[in-house]
Coordinates of C-alpha atoms and ligand atoms in Angstrom, one line a residue:
M29 CA 0.0 0.0 0.0
N30 CA 1.3 3.4 -0.8
G31 CA -1.1 5.3 1.4
I32 CA -2.6 7.5 -1.3
K33 CA -6.2 8.4 -0.6
L34 CA -8.7 10.8 -2.1
S35 CA -10.8 13.2 -0.1
N36 CA -12.4 16.6 -0.7
Q37 CA -9.2 18.3 0.6
Q38 CA -7.0 15.9 -1.3
P39 CA -8.7 15.4 -4.6
Y40 CA -7.7 13.8 -7.9
A41 CA -6.4 16.7 -10.0
Y42 CA -6.5 16.5 -13.8
F43 CA -4.7 19.0 -16.0
S44 CA -5.6 19.4 -19.7
L45 CA -4.9 22.0 -22.3
E46 CA -8.0 20.8 -24.2
F47 CA -11.5 20.3 -22.8
Y48 CA -14.5 19.8 -25.0
D49 CA -17.9 20.1 -23.3
M50 CA -20.3 22.6 -24.7
A51 CA -22.5 22.3 -21.6
N52 CA -19.6 24.0 -19.8
G53 CA -18.8 26.4 -22.6
I54 CA -15.4 25.1 -23.6
K55 CA -15.0 23.5 -27.0
G56 CA -11.8 21.6 -27.7
A57 CA -10.6 20.4 -31.1
G58 CA -11.2 16.7 -30.7
G59 CA -10.7 13.4 -28.9
L60 CA -8.2 14.7 -26.3
G61 CA -10.7 17.3 -25.0
I62 CA -13.7 15.0 -25.2
L63 CA -11.8 12.5 -23.0
A64 CA -11.0 15.2 -20.4
A65 CA -14.6 16.3 -20.3
D66 CA -15.9 12.7 -20.1
T67 CA -13.4 11.9 -17.4
R68 CA -14.8 14.7 -15.2
R69 CA -18.4 13.6 -15.9
I70 CA -17.5 10.0 -14.9
A71 CA -15.8 11.2 -11.7
E72 CA -19.0 13.2 -10.9
S73 CA -21.2 10.2 -11.5
L74 CA -19.0 8.1 -9.2
G75 CA -18.9 10.9 -6.5
L76 CA -15.1 11.1 -6.7
P77 CA -13.4 14.2 -5.3
F78 CA -12.0 15.5 -8.6
V79 CA -10.7 18.9 -9.9
L80 CA -10.1 19.6 -13.5
V81 CA -7.8 22.5 -14.6
T82 CA -8.1 23.8 -18.1
P83 CA -7.9 27.1 -20.0
F84 CA -11.0 29.0 -21.1
Y85 CA -10.4 30.0 -24.7
R86 CA -12.6 33.0 -25.4
R87 CA -12.2 32.6 -29.2
E88 CA -14.0 29.5 -30.4
M89 CA -13.4 28.1 -33.9
H90 CA -16.3 27.2 -36.2
Q91 CA -16.1 25.9 -39.7
S92 CA -18.0 27.0 -42.8
M93 CA -17.5 25.8 -46.3
V94 CA -17.0 28.0 -49.3
D95 CA -16.7 26.1 -52.6
G96 CA -15.6 23.0 -50.8
E97 CA -13.0 24.9 -48.9
Q98 CA -12.9 25.0 -45.1
I99 CA -13.1 28.6 -43.8
E100 CA -12.5 29.2 -40.1
T101 CA -14.8 31.7 -38.4
W102 CA -14.7 32.7 -34.7
Q103 CA -17.2 33.2 -31.9
T104 CA -16.6 34.8 -28.6
R105 CA -17.3 32.9 -25.4
R106 CA -17.3 34.1 -21.8
P107 CA -16.9 31.9 -18.8
E108 CA -19.6 34.0 -16.9
D109 CA -22.2 32.7 -19.4
F110 CA -21.6 29.1 -18.4
G111 CA -21.9 29.4 -14.7
F112 CA -18.2 30.0 -13.9
Q113 CA -17.4 32.4 -11.1
K114 CA -14.4 34.6 -11.2
V115 CA -12.4 34.0 -8.0
A116 CA -9.1 35.6 -8.6
D117 CA -6.6 37.1 -11.0
F118 CA -3.1 35.9 -11.1
K119 CA 0.0 37.0 -12.9
I120 CA 2.1 34.9 -15.0
N121 CA 5.6 36.4 -15.0
C122 CA 7.6 36.9 -18.2
A123 CA 11.1 38.2 -18.6
H124 CA 12.0 41.9 -18.1
R125 CA 9.4 42.2 -15.3
R126 CA 6.6 41.8 -17.8
T127 CA 3.5 40.1 -16.5
H128 CA 0.5 38.5 -18.1
K129 CA -2.8 38.8 -16.2
L130 CA -5.0 35.8 -16.0
D131 CA -8.5 35.6 -14.6
I132 CA -9.3 32.5 -12.6
Y133 CA -12.7 31.0 -12.6
L134 CA -14.3 28.2 -10.7
K135 CA -17.4 26.0 -11.1
T136 CA -18.4 23.2 -8.9
I137 CA -20.5 20.3 -10.3
G138 CA -21.3 17.6 -7.8
S139 CA -18.1 16.2 -6.3
T140 CA -16.0 17.8 -9.1
T141 CA -14.7 21.3 -9.6
I142 CA -13.5 22.9 -12.8
F143 CA -10.8 25.6 -12.5
T144 CA -10.4 27.6 -15.7
M145 CA -8.4 30.6 -16.6
G146 CA -8.0 33.0 -19.4
S147 CA -7.7 36.6 -20.6
D148 CA -8.7 38.5 -23.7
D149 CA -5.4 38.1 -25.3
F150 CA -5.0 34.4 -24.3
G151 CA -5.7 33.3 -27.8
E152 CA -7.6 30.3 -29.2
L153 CA -6.7 26.6 -28.7
Y154 CA -3.6 25.8 -30.7
A155 CA -3.0 29.5 -31.5
G156 CA 0.1 30.4 -33.3
E157 CA 3.0 28.2 -34.3
M158 CA 3.6 24.8 -32.9
S159 CA 6.8 25.7 -31.0
G160 CA 5.9 29.4 -30.6
D161 CA 6.0 31.6 -27.5
G162 CA 2.2 31.9 -27.5
R163 CA 1.8 28.1 -27.0
L164 CA 4.5 28.1 -24.3
L165 CA 2.7 30.9 -22.5
Q166 CA -0.6 29.1 -22.6
Q167 CA 1.1 26.0 -21.2
A168 CA 3.0 27.9 -18.5
S169 CA -0.3 29.6 -17.6
L170 CA -2.1 26.3 -17.2
G171 CA 0.6 24.7 -15.1
F172 CA 1.8 27.6 -12.9
A173 CA -1.5 29.6 -12.5
G174 CA -3.5 26.4 -12.4
W175 CA -1.4 25.0 -9.6
R176 CA -1.6 28.2 -7.6
A177 CA -5.3 28.4 -8.1
L178 CA -5.8 24.9 -6.8
R179 CA -3.6 25.6 -3.7
K180 CA -5.3 28.9 -3.0
F181 CA -8.8 27.5 -3.1
G182 CA -8.1 24.7 -0.7
A183 CA -7.1 21.7 -2.7
S184 CA -4.0 19.8 -2.0
P185 CA -4.0 17.2 -4.7
S186 CA -3.4 13.6 -3.8
V187 CA -2.5 12.7 -7.4
V188 CA -2.1 14.7 -10.6
Q189 CA -2.9 13.4 -14.0
M190 CA -1.2 15.3 -16.9
N191 CA -3.4 14.8 -20.0
E192 CA -0.6 15.1 -22.6
A193 CA 2.9 16.5 -22.2
A194 CA 1.7 20.1 -22.7
T195 CA 0.5 20.1 -19.1
A196 CA 4.0 19.3 -17.6
F197 CA 4.3 22.6 -15.8
A198 CA 1.7 21.4 -13.3
A199 CA 4.3 19.0 -12.0
V200 CA 7.1 21.6 -12.1
A201 CA 4.9 24.0 -10.1
W202 CA 4.3 21.2 -7.5
L203 CA 8.0 20.4 -7.3
D204 CA 8.8 24.1 -6.9
E205 CA 6.4 24.4 -4.0
L206 CA 7.9 21.5 -2.2
V207 CA 11.5 22.6 -2.6
T208 CA 10.7 26.2 -1.8
G209 CA 9.0 24.8 1.4
G210 CA 12.2 23.2 2.5
M211 CA 12.2 19.7 1.0
D212 CA 15.4 18.6 -0.7
L213 CA 15.2 18.1 -4.4
T214 CA 15.7 14.4 -4.5
A215 CA 13.0 13.8 -1.9
A216 CA 10.7 16.3 -3.7
V217 CA 11.2 14.6 -7.1
R218 CA 10.4 11.2 -5.5
F219 CA 7.3 12.7 -3.8
V220 CA 6.0 14.1 -7.1
R221 CA 6.8 11.1 -9.2
K222 CA 4.9 8.8 -6.8
R223 CA 1.8 10.9 -7.4
A224 CA 2.0 12.1 -10.9
L225 CA 0.6 10.4 -14.0
Y226 CA 1.5 11.2 -17.6
T227 CA -1.1 10.3 -20.1
N228 CA 0.3 10.1 -23.6
H229 CA -1.9 10.3 -26.8
T230 CA 0.9 10.7 -29.3
L231 CA 2.8 8.0 -31.2
V232 CA 6.3 9.3 -31.6
Q233 CA 8.3 11.7 -29.5
L234 CA 10.0 13.0 -32.6
A235 CA 6.8 14.5 -33.9
E236 CA 6.4 16.7 -30.7
S237 CA 7.2 20.4 -30.5
E238 CA 10.4 21.6 -28.9
Y239 CA 11.2 24.8 -27.1
T240 CA 14.5 26.5 -26.8
M241 CA 16.4 27.5 -23.6
K242 CA 15.8 31.2 -24.6
Q243 CA 12.0 30.6 -24.6
F244 CA 12.2 28.9 -21.3
E245 CA 14.3 31.7 -19.8
K246 CA 11.7 34.2 -21.0
I247 CA 8.5 32.4 -20.1
V248 CA 9.1 29.5 -17.7
L249 CA 12.0 30.6 -15.5
P250 CA 10.3 33.7 -14.1
N251 CA 7.6 31.5 -12.6
I252 CA 9.9 29.1 -10.8
Q253 CA 11.0 30.3 -7.4
S254 CA 13.6 27.8 -6.5
R255 CA 17.0 28.0 -8.2
V256 CA 17.5 24.3 -7.6
V257 CA 14.3 23.4 -9.4
W258 CA 15.3 25.6 -12.3
E259 CA 18.7 24.0 -12.5
F260 CA 16.9 20.6 -12.5
V261 CA 14.8 21.7 -15.4
R262 CA 17.8 23.1 -17.2
S263 CA 19.7 19.9 -16.9
M264 CA 17.0 18.2 -19.1
F265 CA 17.8 20.3 -22.2
S266 CA 19.6 18.7 -25.1
R267 CA 23.2 19.7 -25.9
D268 CA 21.8 22.1 -28.5
N269 CA 19.6 23.7 -25.9
H270 CA 16.2 22.3 -26.9
I271 CA 13.6 20.5 -24.8
K272 CA 10.5 18.6 -25.5
M273 CA 7.6 18.8 -23.0
S274 CA 7.4 15.0 -22.8
T275 CA 10.9 15.0 -21.4
L276 CA 9.5 16.9 -18.4
T277 CA 6.5 14.7 -18.0
I278 CA 8.6 11.5 -18.3
E279 CA 11.1 12.7 -15.7
L280 CA 8.4 14.0 -13.3
S281 CA 5.9 11.1 -13.5
G282 CA 6.2 7.7 -11.9
K283 CA 3.1 6.4 -13.7
R284 CA 2.7 6.7 -17.4
N285 CA 0.0 5.4 -19.7
C286 CA -1.1 5.3 -23.3
V287 CA -4.8 5.3 -24.3
S288 CA -5.2 1.8 -25.7
K289 CA -3.4 -1.5 -25.6
L290 CA -2.0 -1.2 -29.1
H291 CA -1.0 2.4 -28.5
A292 CA 1.0 1.4 -25.4
K293 CA 2.8 -1.2 -27.5
V294 CA 3.8 1.0 -30.4
A295 CA 4.4 4.4 -28.7
D296 CA 8.1 5.2 -29.1
Y297 CA 9.4 7.3 -26.2
H298 CA 12.8 7.6 -24.4
D299 CA 13.8 9.1 -21.2
L300 CA 16.9 11.2 -20.6
M301 CA 19.1 8.1 -20.2
G302 CA 17.9 6.9 -23.5
R303 CA 15.9 4.1 -22.0
K304 CA 12.6 3.2 -23.8
V305 CA 9.6 4.4 -21.7
K306 CA 7.2 1.7 -20.7
F307 CA 3.6 2.8 -20.8
A308 CA 0.7 1.1 -19.1
A309 CA -2.5 0.8 -21.2
V310 CA -5.6 2.6 -19.9
T311 CA -8.1 2.6 -22.8
N312 CA -10.3 5.6 -23.2
G313 CA -13.9 5.0 -22.1
I314 CA -16.8 7.4 -22.5
D315 CA -19.5 8.9 -20.3
I316 CA -22.4 6.7 -21.5
D317 CA -25.0 9.0 -19.9
K318 CA -23.9 11.8 -22.2
W319 CA -23.6 9.8 -25.5
A320 CA -26.3 7.1 -25.4
L321 CA -29.8 7.5 -26.7
P322 CA -31.9 7.8 -23.4
E323 CA -34.4 5.2 -24.6
T324 CA -31.6 2.7 -25.3
L325 CA -29.9 3.5 -22.0
E326 CA -33.2 2.8 -20.2
K327 CA -33.3 -0.6 -21.8
Y328 CA -29.7 -1.3 -20.8
R329 CA -30.7 -0.5 -17.2
A330 CA -33.9 -2.4 -17.2
T331 CA -32.2 -5.6 -18.6
G332 CA -29.2 -5.2 -16.2
I333 CA -26.8 -4.7 -19.0
L334 CA -25.6 -1.6 -17.2
D335 CA -26.2 -0.4 -13.6
D336 CA -27.0 3.1 -12.6
K337 CA -23.3 4.1 -12.7
N338 CA -22.8 2.4 -16.1
R339 CA -20.9 -0.5 -14.7
V340 CA -21.4 -3.5 -16.9
G341 CA -23.6 -6.3 -15.8
K342 CA -24.8 -9.3 -17.9
V343 CA -25.0 -8.5 -21.6
V344 CA -28.2 -10.0 -22.8
P345 CA -29.4 -10.0 -26.5
L346 CA -31.8 -7.1 -27.4
E347 CA -35.0 -7.9 -29.2
P348 CA -34.9 -6.8 -32.9
V349 CA -38.2 -4.9 -32.4
D350 CA -36.5 -2.8 -29.7
I351 CA -33.4 -2.3 -31.8
R352 CA -35.5 -1.0 -34.7
K353 CA -37.6 1.1 -32.4
F354 CA -34.5 2.8 -30.9
K355 CA -33.0 3.4 -34.3
A356 CA -36.2 4.9 -35.6
I357 CA -36.2 7.3 -32.6
G358 CA -32.6 8.0 -33.4
R359 CA -33.3 8.8 -37.0
T360 CA -36.0 11.3 -36.0
K361 CA -33.5 12.9 -33.6
L362 CA -30.9 13.1 -36.3
N363 CA -33.3 14.8 -38.7
E364 CA -34.2 17.3 -36.0
V365 CA -30.6 18.2 -35.6
L366 CA -30.0 18.3 -39.3
K367 CA -32.8 20.9 -39.7
N368 CA -30.5 23.4 -38.0
R369 CA -27.4 22.3 -39.9
V370 CA -26.2 22.8 -43.4
D371 CA -24.3 20.7 -45.9
Q372 CA -21.4 21.9 -48.1
Y373 CA -23.8 24.0 -50.2
G374 CA -25.2 25.8 -47.1
Q375 CA -28.5 23.8 -47.4
P376 CA -30.2 21.7 -44.6
V377 CA -30.6 18.0 -45.5
Q378 CA -33.0 15.3 -44.3
I379 CA -32.4 11.5 -44.5
P380 CA -35.5 9.5 -45.3
A381 CA -36.8 7.5 -42.3
D382 CA -36.4 4.1 -43.9
A383 CA -33.1 4.6 -45.9
F384 CA -29.9 3.0 -44.8
L385 CA -27.3 5.6 -43.6
F386 CA -23.5 5.3 -43.4
D387 CA -21.5 8.0 -41.6
F388 CA -18.0 9.1 -41.2
K389 CA -17.7 11.6 -38.3
R390 CA -14.3 12.5 -37.0
R391 CA -11.6 15.0 -37.4
F392 CA -10.4 15.2 -41.0
A393 CA -6.8 13.9 -40.5
D394 CA -5.1 12.1 -43.3
Y395 CA -4.4 8.9 -41.4
K396 CA -8.1 8.5 -40.7
R397 CA -8.7 8.4 -44.4
P398 CA -12.0 10.1 -44.9
W399 CA -11.5 9.9 -48.6
L400 CA -11.0 6.1 -48.7
P401 CA -14.6 5.1 -49.6
F402 CA -14.5 7.5 -52.5
T403 CA -11.5 5.9 -54.2
D404 CA -13.6 3.9 -56.6
L405 CA -16.5 6.1 -57.5
A406 CA -18.4 3.5 -59.6
E407 CA -18.4 1.1 -56.6
I408 CA -19.5 3.5 -53.9
K409 CA -22.2 4.7 -56.2
N410 CA -23.4 1.1 -56.9
I411 CA -23.6 0.4 -53.2
L412 CA -25.6 3.5 -52.4
I413 CA -27.9 3.5 -55.4
E414 CA -28.7 -0.2 -55.4
N415 CA -29.6 -0.1 -51.7
D416 CA -31.2 3.3 -51.4
A417 CA -28.4 4.2 -49.0
Y418 CA -27.0 7.6 -47.9
Y419 CA -23.6 8.7 -46.7
I420 CA -22.9 11.6 -44.3
L421 CA -19.4 13.0 -43.9
T422 CA -18.5 15.5 -41.2
G423 CA -15.3 16.6 -39.5
K424 CA -13.0 19.6 -39.4
A425 CA -9.4 19.7 -40.4
F426 CA -6.9 21.3 -38.0
L427 CA -6.2 25.0 -38.7
D428 CA -2.7 24.4 -39.9
D429 CA -3.3 21.1 -41.8
K430 CA -2.9 22.4 -45.3
V431 CA -2.8 18.9 -46.8
M432 CA -6.2 18.0 -45.4
H433 CA -7.7 21.4 -46.3
D434 CA -6.8 20.5 -49.9
K435 CA -7.9 16.9 -49.8
M436 CA -11.2 17.9 -48.3
Q437 CA -11.8 20.4 -51.1
Q438 CA -10.8 17.8 -53.7
L439 CA -13.2 15.2 -52.2
L440 CA -16.1 17.7 -52.1
R441 CA -15.4 18.7 -55.7
T442 CA -15.5 15.0 -56.8
I443 CA -18.9 14.6 -55.1
D444 CA -20.1 17.8 -56.7
G445 CA -19.0 16.6 -60.1
D446 CA -21.3 13.6 -60.0
A447 CA -25.1 14.1 -60.0
E448 CA -25.9 10.6 -58.5
L449 CA -23.3 10.9 -55.8
K450 CA -24.4 14.4 -55.0
K451 CA -27.9 13.1 -54.2
R452 CA -26.7 10.5 -51.7
V453 CA -23.5 11.9 -50.1
C454 CA -23.4 15.0 -48.1
Y455 CA -20.9 16.8 -45.9
I456 CA -22.4 18.5 -42.8
Q457 CA -20.5 21.6 -41.7
D458 CA -19.0 22.4 -38.3
Y459 CA -18.8 18.9 -36.7
D460 CA -19.3 19.0 -32.9
E461 CA -20.8 17.0 -30.0
E462 CA -24.4 17.5 -31.1
L463 CA -23.7 16.1 -34.5
A464 CA -21.6 13.3 -33.0
I465 CA -24.6 12.1 -30.9
A466 CA -27.1 12.7 -33.6
L467 CA -25.2 10.6 -36.1
S468 CA -24.4 7.7 -33.7
V469 CA -28.1 7.4 -32.7
G470 CA -29.5 8.0 -36.2
S471 CA -27.3 6.1 -38.6
N472 CA -27.0 2.4 -39.3
A473 CA -23.3 1.8 -39.9
S474 CA -20.3 3.9 -39.1
I475 CA -17.0 3.9 -40.9
N476 CA -13.7 4.1 -39.0
V477 CA -10.7 3.4 -41.2
P478 CA -7.5 4.8 -39.7
I479 CA -4.3 3.3 -41.0
V480 CA -3.5 0.5 -38.6
G481 CA -1.0 1.6 -35.9
W482 CA -1.9 5.3 -36.2
E483 CA -5.0 5.8 -34.0
A484 CA -4.2 6.2 -30.3
C485 CA -7.6 5.1 -29.3
G486 CA -10.6 6.9 -30.9
T487 CA -13.9 7.2 -29.0
S488 CA -16.4 7.8 -31.8
W489 CA -16.6 4.1 -32.5
E490 CA -17.6 3.6 -28.8
K491 CA -20.5 6.1 -29.2
D492 CA -21.6 4.0 -32.2
I493 CA -21.5 0.6 -30.5
I494 CA -23.4 1.9 -27.5
N495 CA -26.0 3.4 -29.9
L496 CA -26.5 0.1 -31.8
D497 CA -24.7 1.0 -35.1
I498 CA -22.8 -1.7 -37.0
L499 CA -19.1 -0.8 -36.8
I500 CA -17.1 -1.1 -40.0
S501 CA -13.5 -0.5 -38.9
T502 CA -9.8 -1.3 -39.3
N503 CA -8.4 -3.1 -36.3
D504 CA -6.7 -0.1 -34.7
G505 CA -6.7 2.1 -31.6
G506 CA -9.1 0.9 -28.8
V507 CA -10.9 -1.3 -31.3
A508 CA -7.8 -3.6 -31.3
D509 CA -8.0 -4.0 -27.5
V510 CA -10.2 -7.0 -27.8
A511 CA -9.4 -10.0 -30.0
A512 CA -12.9 -9.5 -31.4
K513 CA -14.6 -10.7 -34.6
S514 CA -17.9 -9.0 -33.8
Y515 CA -17.6 -5.8 -35.8
L516 CA -17.1 -5.8 -39.6
R517 CA -13.4 -5.7 -39.9
V518 CA -11.7 -3.9 -42.7
D519 CA -8.3 -5.5 -43.4
G520 CA -5.9 -6.2 -46.1
K521 CA -2.2 -6.2 -46.9
N522 CA -2.4 -2.9 -48.7
E523 CA -4.8 -0.1 -49.4
A524 CA -6.4 -1.7 -52.4
E525 CA -7.2 -4.8 -50.4
E526 CA -8.5 -2.7 -47.5
L527 CA -10.7 -0.8 -50.0
A528 CA -12.2 -4.1 -51.3
S529 CA -12.7 -5.2 -47.7
L530 CA -14.4 -1.9 -46.9
Y531 CA -16.9 -2.2 -49.8
K532 CA -17.6 -5.8 -49.0
N533 CA -18.4 -4.9 -45.4
M534 CA -20.5 -1.9 -46.4
R535 CA -22.7 -4.3 -48.5
Q536 CA -22.8 -6.8 -45.7
S537 CA -23.9 -4.2 -43.2
I538 CA -26.9 -3.5 -45.4
Q539 CA -27.8 -7.2 -45.7
I540 CA -27.5 -7.6 -41.9
W541 CA -30.0 -4.7 -41.4
R542 CA -32.5 -6.6 -43.5
N543 CA -32.5 -9.6 -41.3
D544 CA -33.7 -9.5 -37.7
D545 CA -31.7 -12.4 -36.4
E546 CA -28.5 -11.2 -38.0
L547 CA -29.0 -7.7 -36.8
S548 CA -29.6 -8.8 -33.2
K549 CA -26.6 -11.1 -33.3
I550 CA -24.0 -8.6 -34.5
L551 CA -25.1 -5.8 -32.2
H552 CA -25.2 -8.2 -29.2
A553 CA -21.7 -9.4 -30.1
Q554 CA -20.3 -5.9 -30.3
L555 CA -21.8 -5.0 -26.9
L556 CA -20.4 -8.2 -25.4
D557 CA -16.9 -7.5 -26.7
Y558 CA -16.7 -3.8 -26.1
L559 CA -19.0 -2.6 -23.3
P560 CA -16.4 -3.2 -20.6
T561 CA -13.9 -1.1 -22.6
I562 CA -16.5 1.7 -23.3
S563 CA -17.7 1.8 -19.7
G564 CA -16.5 5.0 -17.9
P565 CA -16.2 3.5 -14.5
R566 CA -13.9 0.8 -15.9
M567 CA -11.5 3.6 -17.2
M568 CA -11.7 5.5 -13.9
G569 CA -11.1 2.4 -12.0
D570 CA -8.0 1.6 -14.2
Y571 CA -6.6 5.1 -13.5
L572 CA -7.2 4.8 -9.8
Q573 CA -5.6 1.4 -9.7
L574 CA -2.3 2.8 -11.0
F575 CA -2.2 4.6 -7.6
E576 CA -3.5 1.5 -5.8
I577 CA -6.7 3.4 -5.0
V578 CA -9.7 1.0 -5.1
L579 CA -12.9 2.3 -6.7
K580 CA -15.9 1.4 -4.5
Ligands
PLP1 C1 -16.1 11.8 -29.9 C2 -15.7 13.0 -30.6 C3 -14.4 13.1 -31.0 C4 -13.4 12.0 -30.9 O1 -13.2 11.4 -32.1 P1 -12.2 10.2 -32.5 O2 -11.8 10.5 -33.9 O3 -13.0 9.0 -32.3 O4 -11.1 10.3 -31.5 C5 -14.0 14.3 -31.6 N1 -14.8 15.3 -31.8 C6 -16.1 15.2 -31.4 C7 -17.0 16.4 -31.6 C8 -16.6 14.1 -30.7 O5 -17.8 14.0 -30.3

């Protein structure tokens, strides 16, 4: 036993530069932020003492399409409008006695608290260049001001989870407090390591941004009080005076994890001694309360498939009549949402109640291959036309992902150039949580085809399984956690084979939907294989177990 316990005074603290939860007014870019928000929701439903620290970006990105091209537009958000209370303002110190004022806000929800911070010139999420001063200032703000805010308002964290390396300054601030308070460096480092967890979502350390000694001297050093701690940080720079944030998280954490079993195997990270870093696997789960169709969830509860905290009981088969009922309700909900949304031409669309619907809903990143089904136009057209089927695409490209901006435009032009395809394939603008839910409840089969080995976990497919979609997927990310044959697997030795496999599975999913027994069988098998993975309490329990804390 290591004696680590959680209480209201000593909560579980979670730092994340991204948070994605519109109900709380903060909209991240994708999976990393969704995970942070769901983790807080799961902690709340379990009654765990939990504090989350994250920036409040007052500039929020929205997407609109002009001639197939993604144009970014911006909306202003204010923490006050989402129930946050301003409790303090702090200064982040920069070189030459310059300071940067940050407002600190707080909101308590059940057993959890969100600390958030920002200012008018804080910038948007992922503002500026990858290794630029602006990013470093955001990261320093989160770590140093976030830590001070926690301490000032009563919390003395039992454990700190760093959701990605960008949050490393939380651990540096903790170390600085201990050393300034009189603990010697070695003991302080040991203390922090025992209680700090680094959660990695990236595959290769090489792909991460780096900062220079000059940038650290300007933006980080002025926020560290102890000379000894600064020397310790300085000692981690490379010979050419660069540092990666993951070097800090690796050196300051005793627990490290990746977000699926496959990811933990393939992530390639090294510590300062050049030793390969071992990662535990804690696969991302989701907050089922947030993502599941309420009617379906009620059925899961009534049959004992899930208990009231979304712990998995006995997975029993669902009646085809119920499945079809839930999907009909889901389709109506989807069409409700689509009334207020527009396609690539700025027009709202509706999907006929009895038509088969495929969807691809996730960030437009090249490795996720949104374009894959449109490689053989004759074939995709046949599948859709012969079966009266539709295909919805949605997802944003990262601001600076020029390749994907171009590929998206190319794809939309291809669709535009074909009258038949244009009738059955649409792209819905400005992908967000509302669309994610609407599509998982309202479509029949979802398509998830990352290049194998590239997806850290993915959670969209979990939303689909819980909402009784047939999953058509490559065996990657969290999908590969289970040696499962339940979903329709896309495989092949090369892309051409994978494409053939994808088309075969698309046809098969339509056949399955026509047959009650087949439909009930595959959806039951998917739930049986993946519900334990999807379950939020399973994820939270895995995290607590890293610290030998038992979830009751
Ligand atoms: C679930 C969700 C994600 C996560 O997507 P993955 O590609 O599965 O990691 C991203 N964005 C939104 C809006 C979501 O709802």
